[in-house]
XYZ file of N, CA and C in Angstrom:
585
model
N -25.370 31.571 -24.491
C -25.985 30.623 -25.403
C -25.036 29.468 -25.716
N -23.970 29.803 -26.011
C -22.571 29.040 -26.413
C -22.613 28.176 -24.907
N -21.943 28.599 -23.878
C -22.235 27.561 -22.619
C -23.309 26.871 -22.534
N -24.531 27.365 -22.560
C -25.900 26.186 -23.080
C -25.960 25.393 -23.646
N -25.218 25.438 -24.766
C -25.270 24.650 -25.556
C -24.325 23.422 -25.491
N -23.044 23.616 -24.628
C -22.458 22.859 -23.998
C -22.371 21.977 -23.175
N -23.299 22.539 -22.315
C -24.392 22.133 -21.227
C -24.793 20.884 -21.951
N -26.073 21.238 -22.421
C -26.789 19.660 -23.182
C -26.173 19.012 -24.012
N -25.310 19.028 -24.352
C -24.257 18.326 -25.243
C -24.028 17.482 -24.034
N -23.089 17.574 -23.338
C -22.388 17.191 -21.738
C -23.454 16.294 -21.601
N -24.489 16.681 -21.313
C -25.792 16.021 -20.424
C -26.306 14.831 -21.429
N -26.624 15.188 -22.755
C -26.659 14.013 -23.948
C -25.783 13.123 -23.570
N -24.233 13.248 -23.529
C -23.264 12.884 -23.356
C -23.191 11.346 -22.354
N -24.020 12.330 -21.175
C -23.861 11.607 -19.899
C -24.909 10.761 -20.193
N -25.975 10.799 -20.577
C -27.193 10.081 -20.731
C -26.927 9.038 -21.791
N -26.187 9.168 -22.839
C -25.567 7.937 -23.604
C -24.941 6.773 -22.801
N -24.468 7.700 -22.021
C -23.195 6.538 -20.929
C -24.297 6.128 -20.133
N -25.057 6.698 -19.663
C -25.593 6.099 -18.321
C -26.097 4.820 -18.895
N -26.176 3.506 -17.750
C -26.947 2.391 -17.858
C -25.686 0.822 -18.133
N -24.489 1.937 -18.870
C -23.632 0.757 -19.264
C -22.830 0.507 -18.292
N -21.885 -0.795 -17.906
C -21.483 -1.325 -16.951
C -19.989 -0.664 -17.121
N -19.344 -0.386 -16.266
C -17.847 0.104 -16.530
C -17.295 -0.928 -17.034
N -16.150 -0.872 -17.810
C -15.201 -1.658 -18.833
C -13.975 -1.837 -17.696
N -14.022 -3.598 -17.410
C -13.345 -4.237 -16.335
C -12.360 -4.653 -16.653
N -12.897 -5.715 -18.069
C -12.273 -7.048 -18.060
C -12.437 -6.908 -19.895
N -11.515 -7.934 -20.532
C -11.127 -8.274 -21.602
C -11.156 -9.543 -21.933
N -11.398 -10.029 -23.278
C -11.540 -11.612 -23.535
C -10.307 -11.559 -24.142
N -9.626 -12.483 -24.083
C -8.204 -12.693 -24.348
C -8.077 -14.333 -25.019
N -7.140 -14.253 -26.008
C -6.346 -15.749 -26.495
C -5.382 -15.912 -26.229
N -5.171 -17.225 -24.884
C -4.020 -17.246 -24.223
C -3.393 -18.249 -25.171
N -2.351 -18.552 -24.753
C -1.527 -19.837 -25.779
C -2.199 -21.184 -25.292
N -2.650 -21.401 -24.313
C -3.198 -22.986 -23.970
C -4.466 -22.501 -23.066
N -5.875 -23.367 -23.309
C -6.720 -23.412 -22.478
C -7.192 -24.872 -21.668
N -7.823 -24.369 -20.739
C -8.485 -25.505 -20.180
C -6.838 -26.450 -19.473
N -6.494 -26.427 -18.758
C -5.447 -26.312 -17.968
C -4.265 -27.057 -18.990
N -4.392 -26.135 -20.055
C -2.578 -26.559 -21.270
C -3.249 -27.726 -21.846
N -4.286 -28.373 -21.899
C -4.887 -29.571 -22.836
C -5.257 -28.929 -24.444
N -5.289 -27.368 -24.551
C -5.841 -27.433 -25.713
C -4.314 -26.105 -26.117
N -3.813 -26.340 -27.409
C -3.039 -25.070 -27.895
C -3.691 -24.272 -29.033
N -3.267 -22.755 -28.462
C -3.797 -22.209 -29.773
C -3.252 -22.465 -31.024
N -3.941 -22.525 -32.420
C -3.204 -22.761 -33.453
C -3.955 -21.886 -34.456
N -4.469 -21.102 -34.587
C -5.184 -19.773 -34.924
C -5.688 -18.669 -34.281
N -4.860 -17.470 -34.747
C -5.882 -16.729 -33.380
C -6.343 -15.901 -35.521
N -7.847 -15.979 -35.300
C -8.281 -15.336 -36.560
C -8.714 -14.303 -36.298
N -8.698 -13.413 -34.871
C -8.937 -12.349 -34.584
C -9.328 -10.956 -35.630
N -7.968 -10.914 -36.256
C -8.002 -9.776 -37.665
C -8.937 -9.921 -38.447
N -9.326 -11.524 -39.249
C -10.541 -11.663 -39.842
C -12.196 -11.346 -39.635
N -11.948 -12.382 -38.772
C -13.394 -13.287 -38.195
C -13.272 -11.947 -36.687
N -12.751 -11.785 -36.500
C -13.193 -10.667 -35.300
C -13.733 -9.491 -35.893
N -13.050 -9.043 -36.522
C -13.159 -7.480 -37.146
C -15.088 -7.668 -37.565
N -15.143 -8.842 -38.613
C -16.828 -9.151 -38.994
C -17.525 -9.101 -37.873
N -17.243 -9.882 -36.682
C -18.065 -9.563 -35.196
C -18.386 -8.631 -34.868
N -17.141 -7.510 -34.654
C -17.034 -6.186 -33.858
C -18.064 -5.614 -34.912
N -17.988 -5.409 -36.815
C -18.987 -4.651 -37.635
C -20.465 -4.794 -36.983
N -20.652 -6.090 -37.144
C -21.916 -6.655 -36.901
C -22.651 -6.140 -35.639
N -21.749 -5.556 -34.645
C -22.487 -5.484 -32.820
C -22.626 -3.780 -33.086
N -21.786 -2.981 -34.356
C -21.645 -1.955 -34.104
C -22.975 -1.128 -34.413
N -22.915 0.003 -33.543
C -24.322 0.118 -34.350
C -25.616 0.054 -32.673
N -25.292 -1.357 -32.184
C -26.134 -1.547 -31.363
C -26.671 -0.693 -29.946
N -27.726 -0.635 -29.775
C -27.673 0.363 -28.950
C -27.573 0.166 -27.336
N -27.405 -1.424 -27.405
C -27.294 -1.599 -25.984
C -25.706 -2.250 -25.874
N -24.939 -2.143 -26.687
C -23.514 -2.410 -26.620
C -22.493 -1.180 -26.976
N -21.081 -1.914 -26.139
C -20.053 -0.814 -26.986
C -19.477 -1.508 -26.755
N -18.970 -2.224 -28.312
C -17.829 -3.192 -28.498
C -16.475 -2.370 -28.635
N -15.260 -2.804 -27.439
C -14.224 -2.333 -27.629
C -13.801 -3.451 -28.670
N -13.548 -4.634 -28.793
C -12.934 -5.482 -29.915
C -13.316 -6.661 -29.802
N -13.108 -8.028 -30.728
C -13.832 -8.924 -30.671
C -12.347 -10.189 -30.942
N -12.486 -11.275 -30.439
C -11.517 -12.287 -30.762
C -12.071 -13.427 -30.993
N -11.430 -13.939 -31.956
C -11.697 -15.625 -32.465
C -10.610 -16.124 -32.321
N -10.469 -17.317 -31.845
C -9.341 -18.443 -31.653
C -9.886 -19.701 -32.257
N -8.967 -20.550 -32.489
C -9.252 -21.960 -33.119
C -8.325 -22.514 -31.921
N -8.336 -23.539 -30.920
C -7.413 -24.363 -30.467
C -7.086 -26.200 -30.600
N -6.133 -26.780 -30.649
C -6.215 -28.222 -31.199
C -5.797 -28.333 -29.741
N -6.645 -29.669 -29.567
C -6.043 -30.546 -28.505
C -4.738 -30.997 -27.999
N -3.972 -30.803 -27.833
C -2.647 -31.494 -27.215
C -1.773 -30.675 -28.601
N -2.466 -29.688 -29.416
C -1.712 -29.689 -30.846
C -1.577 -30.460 -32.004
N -2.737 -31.589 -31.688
C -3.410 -32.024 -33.271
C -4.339 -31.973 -33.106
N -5.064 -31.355 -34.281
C -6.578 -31.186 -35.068
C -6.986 -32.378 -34.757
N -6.565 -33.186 -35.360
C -7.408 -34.476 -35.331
C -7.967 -35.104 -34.209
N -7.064 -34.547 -33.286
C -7.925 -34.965 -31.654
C -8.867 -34.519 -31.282
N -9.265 -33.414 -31.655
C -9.799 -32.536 -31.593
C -9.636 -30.828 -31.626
N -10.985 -30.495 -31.538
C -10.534 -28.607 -31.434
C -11.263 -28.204 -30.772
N -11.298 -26.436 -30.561
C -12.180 -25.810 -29.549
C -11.971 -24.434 -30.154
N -12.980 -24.202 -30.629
C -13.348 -22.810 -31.368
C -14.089 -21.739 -29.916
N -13.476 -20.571 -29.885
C -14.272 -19.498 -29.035
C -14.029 -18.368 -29.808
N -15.461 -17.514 -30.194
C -15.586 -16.963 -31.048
C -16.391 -15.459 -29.749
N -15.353 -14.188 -29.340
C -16.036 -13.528 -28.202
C -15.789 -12.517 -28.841
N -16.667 -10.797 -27.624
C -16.045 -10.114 -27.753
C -16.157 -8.939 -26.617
N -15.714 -7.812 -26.224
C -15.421 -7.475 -25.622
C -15.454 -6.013 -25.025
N -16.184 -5.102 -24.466
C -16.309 -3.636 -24.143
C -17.620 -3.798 -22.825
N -18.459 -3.270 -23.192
C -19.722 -3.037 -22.204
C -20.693 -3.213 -22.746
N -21.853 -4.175 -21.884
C -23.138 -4.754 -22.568
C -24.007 -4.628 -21.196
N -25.561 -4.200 -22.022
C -26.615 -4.077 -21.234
C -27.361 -5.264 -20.953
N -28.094 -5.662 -21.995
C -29.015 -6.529 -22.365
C -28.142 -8.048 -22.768
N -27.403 -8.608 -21.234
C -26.761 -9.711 -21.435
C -27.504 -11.080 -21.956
N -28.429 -11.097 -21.266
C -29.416 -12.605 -21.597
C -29.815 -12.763 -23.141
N -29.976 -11.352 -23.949
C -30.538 -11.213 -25.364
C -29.458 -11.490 -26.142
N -27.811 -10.693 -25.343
C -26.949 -11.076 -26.722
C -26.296 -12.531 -26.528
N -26.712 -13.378 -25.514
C -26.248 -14.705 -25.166
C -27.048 -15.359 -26.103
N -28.178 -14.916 -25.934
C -29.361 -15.640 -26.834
C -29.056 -15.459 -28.610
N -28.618 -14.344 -28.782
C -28.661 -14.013 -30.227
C -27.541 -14.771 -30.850
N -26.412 -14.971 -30.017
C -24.731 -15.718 -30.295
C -25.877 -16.987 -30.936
N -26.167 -18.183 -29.400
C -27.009 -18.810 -30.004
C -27.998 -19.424 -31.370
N -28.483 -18.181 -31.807
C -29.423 -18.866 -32.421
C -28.314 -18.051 -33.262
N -27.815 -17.409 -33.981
C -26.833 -17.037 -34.947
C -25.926 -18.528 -35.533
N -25.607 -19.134 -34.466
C -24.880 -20.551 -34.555
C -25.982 -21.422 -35.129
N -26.981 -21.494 -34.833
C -28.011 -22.182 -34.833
C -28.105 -22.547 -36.567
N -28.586 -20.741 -36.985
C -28.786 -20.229 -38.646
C -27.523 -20.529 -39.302
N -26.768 -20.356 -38.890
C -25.526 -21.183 -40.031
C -25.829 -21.843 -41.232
N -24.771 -21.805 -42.003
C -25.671 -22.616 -43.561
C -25.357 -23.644 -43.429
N -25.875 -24.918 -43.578
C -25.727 -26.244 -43.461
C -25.461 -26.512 -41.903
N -26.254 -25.838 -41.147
C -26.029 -26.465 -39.620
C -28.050 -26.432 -39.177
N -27.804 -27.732 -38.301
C -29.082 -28.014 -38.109
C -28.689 -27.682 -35.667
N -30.206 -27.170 -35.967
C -30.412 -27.189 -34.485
C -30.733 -28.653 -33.792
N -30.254 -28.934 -32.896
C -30.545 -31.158 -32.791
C -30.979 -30.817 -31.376
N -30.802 -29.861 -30.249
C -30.848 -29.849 -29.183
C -30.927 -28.218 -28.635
N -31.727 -28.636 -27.653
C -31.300 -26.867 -26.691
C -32.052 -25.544 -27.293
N -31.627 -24.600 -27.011
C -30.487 -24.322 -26.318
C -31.185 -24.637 -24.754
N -30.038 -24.946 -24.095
C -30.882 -25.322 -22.425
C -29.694 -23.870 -21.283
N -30.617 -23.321 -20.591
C -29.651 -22.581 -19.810
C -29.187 -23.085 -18.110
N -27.792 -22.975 -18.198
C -27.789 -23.301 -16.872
C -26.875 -22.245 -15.811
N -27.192 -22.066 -14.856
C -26.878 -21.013 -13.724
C -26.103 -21.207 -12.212
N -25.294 -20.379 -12.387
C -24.383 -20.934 -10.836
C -24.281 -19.551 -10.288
N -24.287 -19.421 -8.873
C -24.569 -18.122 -7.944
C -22.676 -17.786 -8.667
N -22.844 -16.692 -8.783
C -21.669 -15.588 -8.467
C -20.723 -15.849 -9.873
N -21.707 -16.535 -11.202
C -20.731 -16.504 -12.295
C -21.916 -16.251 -13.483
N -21.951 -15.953 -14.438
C -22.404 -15.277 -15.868
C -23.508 -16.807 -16.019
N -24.631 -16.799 -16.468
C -25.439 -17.460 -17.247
C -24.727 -18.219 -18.263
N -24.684 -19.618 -18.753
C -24.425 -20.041 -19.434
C -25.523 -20.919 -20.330
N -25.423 -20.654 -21.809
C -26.606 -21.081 -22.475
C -25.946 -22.238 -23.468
N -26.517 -23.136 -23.460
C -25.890 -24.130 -24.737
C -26.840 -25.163 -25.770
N -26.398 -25.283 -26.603
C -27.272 -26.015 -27.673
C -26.931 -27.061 -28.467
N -26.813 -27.704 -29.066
C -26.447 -29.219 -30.085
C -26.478 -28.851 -30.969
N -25.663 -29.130 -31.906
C -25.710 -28.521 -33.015
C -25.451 -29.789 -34.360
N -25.564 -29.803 -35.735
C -24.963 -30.774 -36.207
C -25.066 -30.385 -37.729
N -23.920 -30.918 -38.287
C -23.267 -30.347 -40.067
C -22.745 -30.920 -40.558
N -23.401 -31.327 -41.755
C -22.899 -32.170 -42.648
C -21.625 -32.072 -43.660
N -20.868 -32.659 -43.334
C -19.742 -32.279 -44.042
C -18.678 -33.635 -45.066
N -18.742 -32.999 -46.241
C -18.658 -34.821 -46.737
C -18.895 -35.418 -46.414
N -20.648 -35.507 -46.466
C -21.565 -36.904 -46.528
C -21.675 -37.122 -45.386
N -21.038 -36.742 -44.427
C -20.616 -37.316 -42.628
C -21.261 -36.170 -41.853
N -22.046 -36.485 -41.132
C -22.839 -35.768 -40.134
C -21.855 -35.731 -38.724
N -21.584 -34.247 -38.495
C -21.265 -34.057 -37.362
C -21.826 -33.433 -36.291
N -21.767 -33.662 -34.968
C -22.690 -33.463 -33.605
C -21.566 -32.781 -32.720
N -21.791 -31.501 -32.496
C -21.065 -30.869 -31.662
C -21.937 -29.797 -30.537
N -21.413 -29.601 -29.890
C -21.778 -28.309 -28.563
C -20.948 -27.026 -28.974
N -22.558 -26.107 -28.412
C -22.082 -24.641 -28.820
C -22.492 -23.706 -27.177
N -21.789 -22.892 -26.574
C -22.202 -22.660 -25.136
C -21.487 -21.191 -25.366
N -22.327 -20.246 -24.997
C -22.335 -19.226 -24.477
C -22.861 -18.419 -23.545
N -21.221 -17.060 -23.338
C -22.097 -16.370 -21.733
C -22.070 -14.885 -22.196
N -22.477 -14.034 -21.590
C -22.151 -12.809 -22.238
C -22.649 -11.887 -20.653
N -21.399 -11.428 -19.902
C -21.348 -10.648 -18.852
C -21.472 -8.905 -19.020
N -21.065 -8.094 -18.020
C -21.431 -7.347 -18.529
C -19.937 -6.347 -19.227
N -18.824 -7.362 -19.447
C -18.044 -6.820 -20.510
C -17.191 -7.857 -21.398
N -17.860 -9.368 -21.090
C -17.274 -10.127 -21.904
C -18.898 -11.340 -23.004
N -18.564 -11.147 -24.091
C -19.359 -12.445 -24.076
C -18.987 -13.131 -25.515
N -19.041 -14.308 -25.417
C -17.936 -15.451 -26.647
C -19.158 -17.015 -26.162
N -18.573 -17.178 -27.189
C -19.268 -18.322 -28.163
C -17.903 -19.703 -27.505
N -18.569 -20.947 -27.335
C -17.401 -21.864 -27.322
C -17.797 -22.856 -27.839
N -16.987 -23.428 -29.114
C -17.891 -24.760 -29.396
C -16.712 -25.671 -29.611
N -16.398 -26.794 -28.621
C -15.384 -27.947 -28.516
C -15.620 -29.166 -29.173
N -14.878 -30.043 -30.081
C -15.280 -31.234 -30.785
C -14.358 -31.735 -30.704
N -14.443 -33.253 -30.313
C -13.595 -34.587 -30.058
C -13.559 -35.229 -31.480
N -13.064 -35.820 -32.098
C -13.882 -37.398 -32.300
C -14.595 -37.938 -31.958
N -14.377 -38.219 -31.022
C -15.403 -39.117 -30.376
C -16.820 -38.382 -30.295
N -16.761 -37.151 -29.895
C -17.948 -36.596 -29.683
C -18.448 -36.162 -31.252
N -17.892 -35.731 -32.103
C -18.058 -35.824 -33.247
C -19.358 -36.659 -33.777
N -19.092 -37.508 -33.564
C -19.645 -39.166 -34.235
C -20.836 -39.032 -32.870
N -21.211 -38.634 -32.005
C -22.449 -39.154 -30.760
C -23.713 -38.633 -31.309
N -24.500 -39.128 -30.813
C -26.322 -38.955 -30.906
C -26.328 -37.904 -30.451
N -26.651 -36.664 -31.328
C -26.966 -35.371 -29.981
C -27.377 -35.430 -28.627
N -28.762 -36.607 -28.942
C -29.501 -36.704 -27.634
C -28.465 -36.899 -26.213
N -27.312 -37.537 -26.423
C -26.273 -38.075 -25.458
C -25.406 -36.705 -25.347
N -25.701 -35.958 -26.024
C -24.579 -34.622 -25.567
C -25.223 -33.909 -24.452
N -24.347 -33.951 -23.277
C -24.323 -33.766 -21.627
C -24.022 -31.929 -21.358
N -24.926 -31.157 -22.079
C -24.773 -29.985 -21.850
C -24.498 -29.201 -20.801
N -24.570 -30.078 -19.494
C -24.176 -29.862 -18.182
C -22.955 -29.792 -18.182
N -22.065 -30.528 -18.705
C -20.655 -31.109 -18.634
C -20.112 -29.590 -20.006
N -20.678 -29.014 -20.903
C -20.218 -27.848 -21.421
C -20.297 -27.010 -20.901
N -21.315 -26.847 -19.529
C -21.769 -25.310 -19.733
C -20.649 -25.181 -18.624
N -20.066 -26.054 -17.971
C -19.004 -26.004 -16.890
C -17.461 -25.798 -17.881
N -17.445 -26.725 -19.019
C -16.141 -26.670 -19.619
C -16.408 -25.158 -20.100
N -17.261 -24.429 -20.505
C -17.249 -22.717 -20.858
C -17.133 -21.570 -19.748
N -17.403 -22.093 -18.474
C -17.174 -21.441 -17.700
C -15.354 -21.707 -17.154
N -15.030 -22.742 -17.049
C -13.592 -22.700 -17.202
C -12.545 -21.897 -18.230
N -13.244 -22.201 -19.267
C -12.726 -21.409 -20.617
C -12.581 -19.715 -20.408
N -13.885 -19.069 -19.860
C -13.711 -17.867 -19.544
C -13.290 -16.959 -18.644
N -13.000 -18.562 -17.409
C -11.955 -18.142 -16.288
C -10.276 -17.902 -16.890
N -10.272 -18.535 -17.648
C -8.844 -18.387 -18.504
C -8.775 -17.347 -19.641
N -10.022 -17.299 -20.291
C -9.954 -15.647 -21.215
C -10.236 -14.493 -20.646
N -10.762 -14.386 -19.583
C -11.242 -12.820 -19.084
C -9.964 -12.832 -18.209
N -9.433 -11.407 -18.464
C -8.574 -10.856 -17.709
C -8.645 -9.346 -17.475
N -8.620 -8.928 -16.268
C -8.563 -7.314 -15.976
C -7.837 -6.383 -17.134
N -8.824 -5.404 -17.518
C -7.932 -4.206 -18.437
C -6.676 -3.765 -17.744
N -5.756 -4.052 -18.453
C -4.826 -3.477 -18.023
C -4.075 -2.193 -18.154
């Protein structure tokens, strides 16, 4: 009876696991992205990650091993700009839904308006990339930024980059083509093999 019971335990066991993708790869905060143009100058991981990882836990088509947030400045001033990637990291089923959910999560923000998108775009032999316009008022000053995410089947993060210059543009003029490529660069530089 005792071995029986071991038995379907085991077999529960196995049937939990089955369906999820083996655990490859890791999202990582390197010190510079996007070839050394941007430095990290926050990794808020401990904070703003830990709230991520709560939030996914639970889910039944994920198993979040851990989650990372970075803040990076351009050349190492803010003012040039920044590049927020907000990911995280274990084994995921239902990739297209949690790409989608990052999305419209950014979307619902308090004081952020949807201006564009989300539009998806696709390249043979790399992760779906989804992106949207976004814009927030912040002392009186309306800002217009891009938000692009991918979610594979053991990485998926949020990237949202702001210039000045782009700051200040008409959503309508934000070239979501030209992000969904700068996020796929981004995650050629954060995903790295478990080591």
């Amino acid at each position: 009876m005792i071995v029986s019971i071991v038995v379907v335990l085991a077999l529960i066991g196995l049937l939990a696991e089955s369906g999820f993708p083996a655990a490859k790869f890791e999202l990582t905060l390197p010190k510079t992205l996007l070839d050394g143009r941007y430095e990290l100058a926050q990794d808020l991981s401990d904070s703003q990650g830990r709230r991520i990882k709560d939030e996914a836990d639970g889910a039944w088509d994920a198993k979040v091993t851990d989650a990372v947030v970075g803040q990076y400045t351009l050349g190492g001033d803010q003012t040039k700009g920044v590049l927020v990637i907000s990911g995280m990291y274990g084994r995921f089923q239902n990739t297209n839904e949690a790409r989608d959910n990052m999305l419209k999560g950014a979307a619902e923000a308090d004081g952020v308006t949807l201006a564009g998108g989300p539009k998806t775009f696709t390249q043979d032999g790399l992760p779906t990339v989804s992106c949207e316009v976004l814009t927030q008022k912040k002392l009186g000053r309306t800002m217009t930024y891009p938000v692009c995410a991918w979610t594979d089947d053991n990485t998926g993060a949020m990237v949202a980059p702001m210039t000045e210059k782009t700051a200040t543009q008409d959503p309508s003029d934000v070239q979501l083509s030209f992000y969904a490529r700068l996020t796929l660069q981004v995650r050629s530089e954060t995903v790295k093999p478990i080591q």
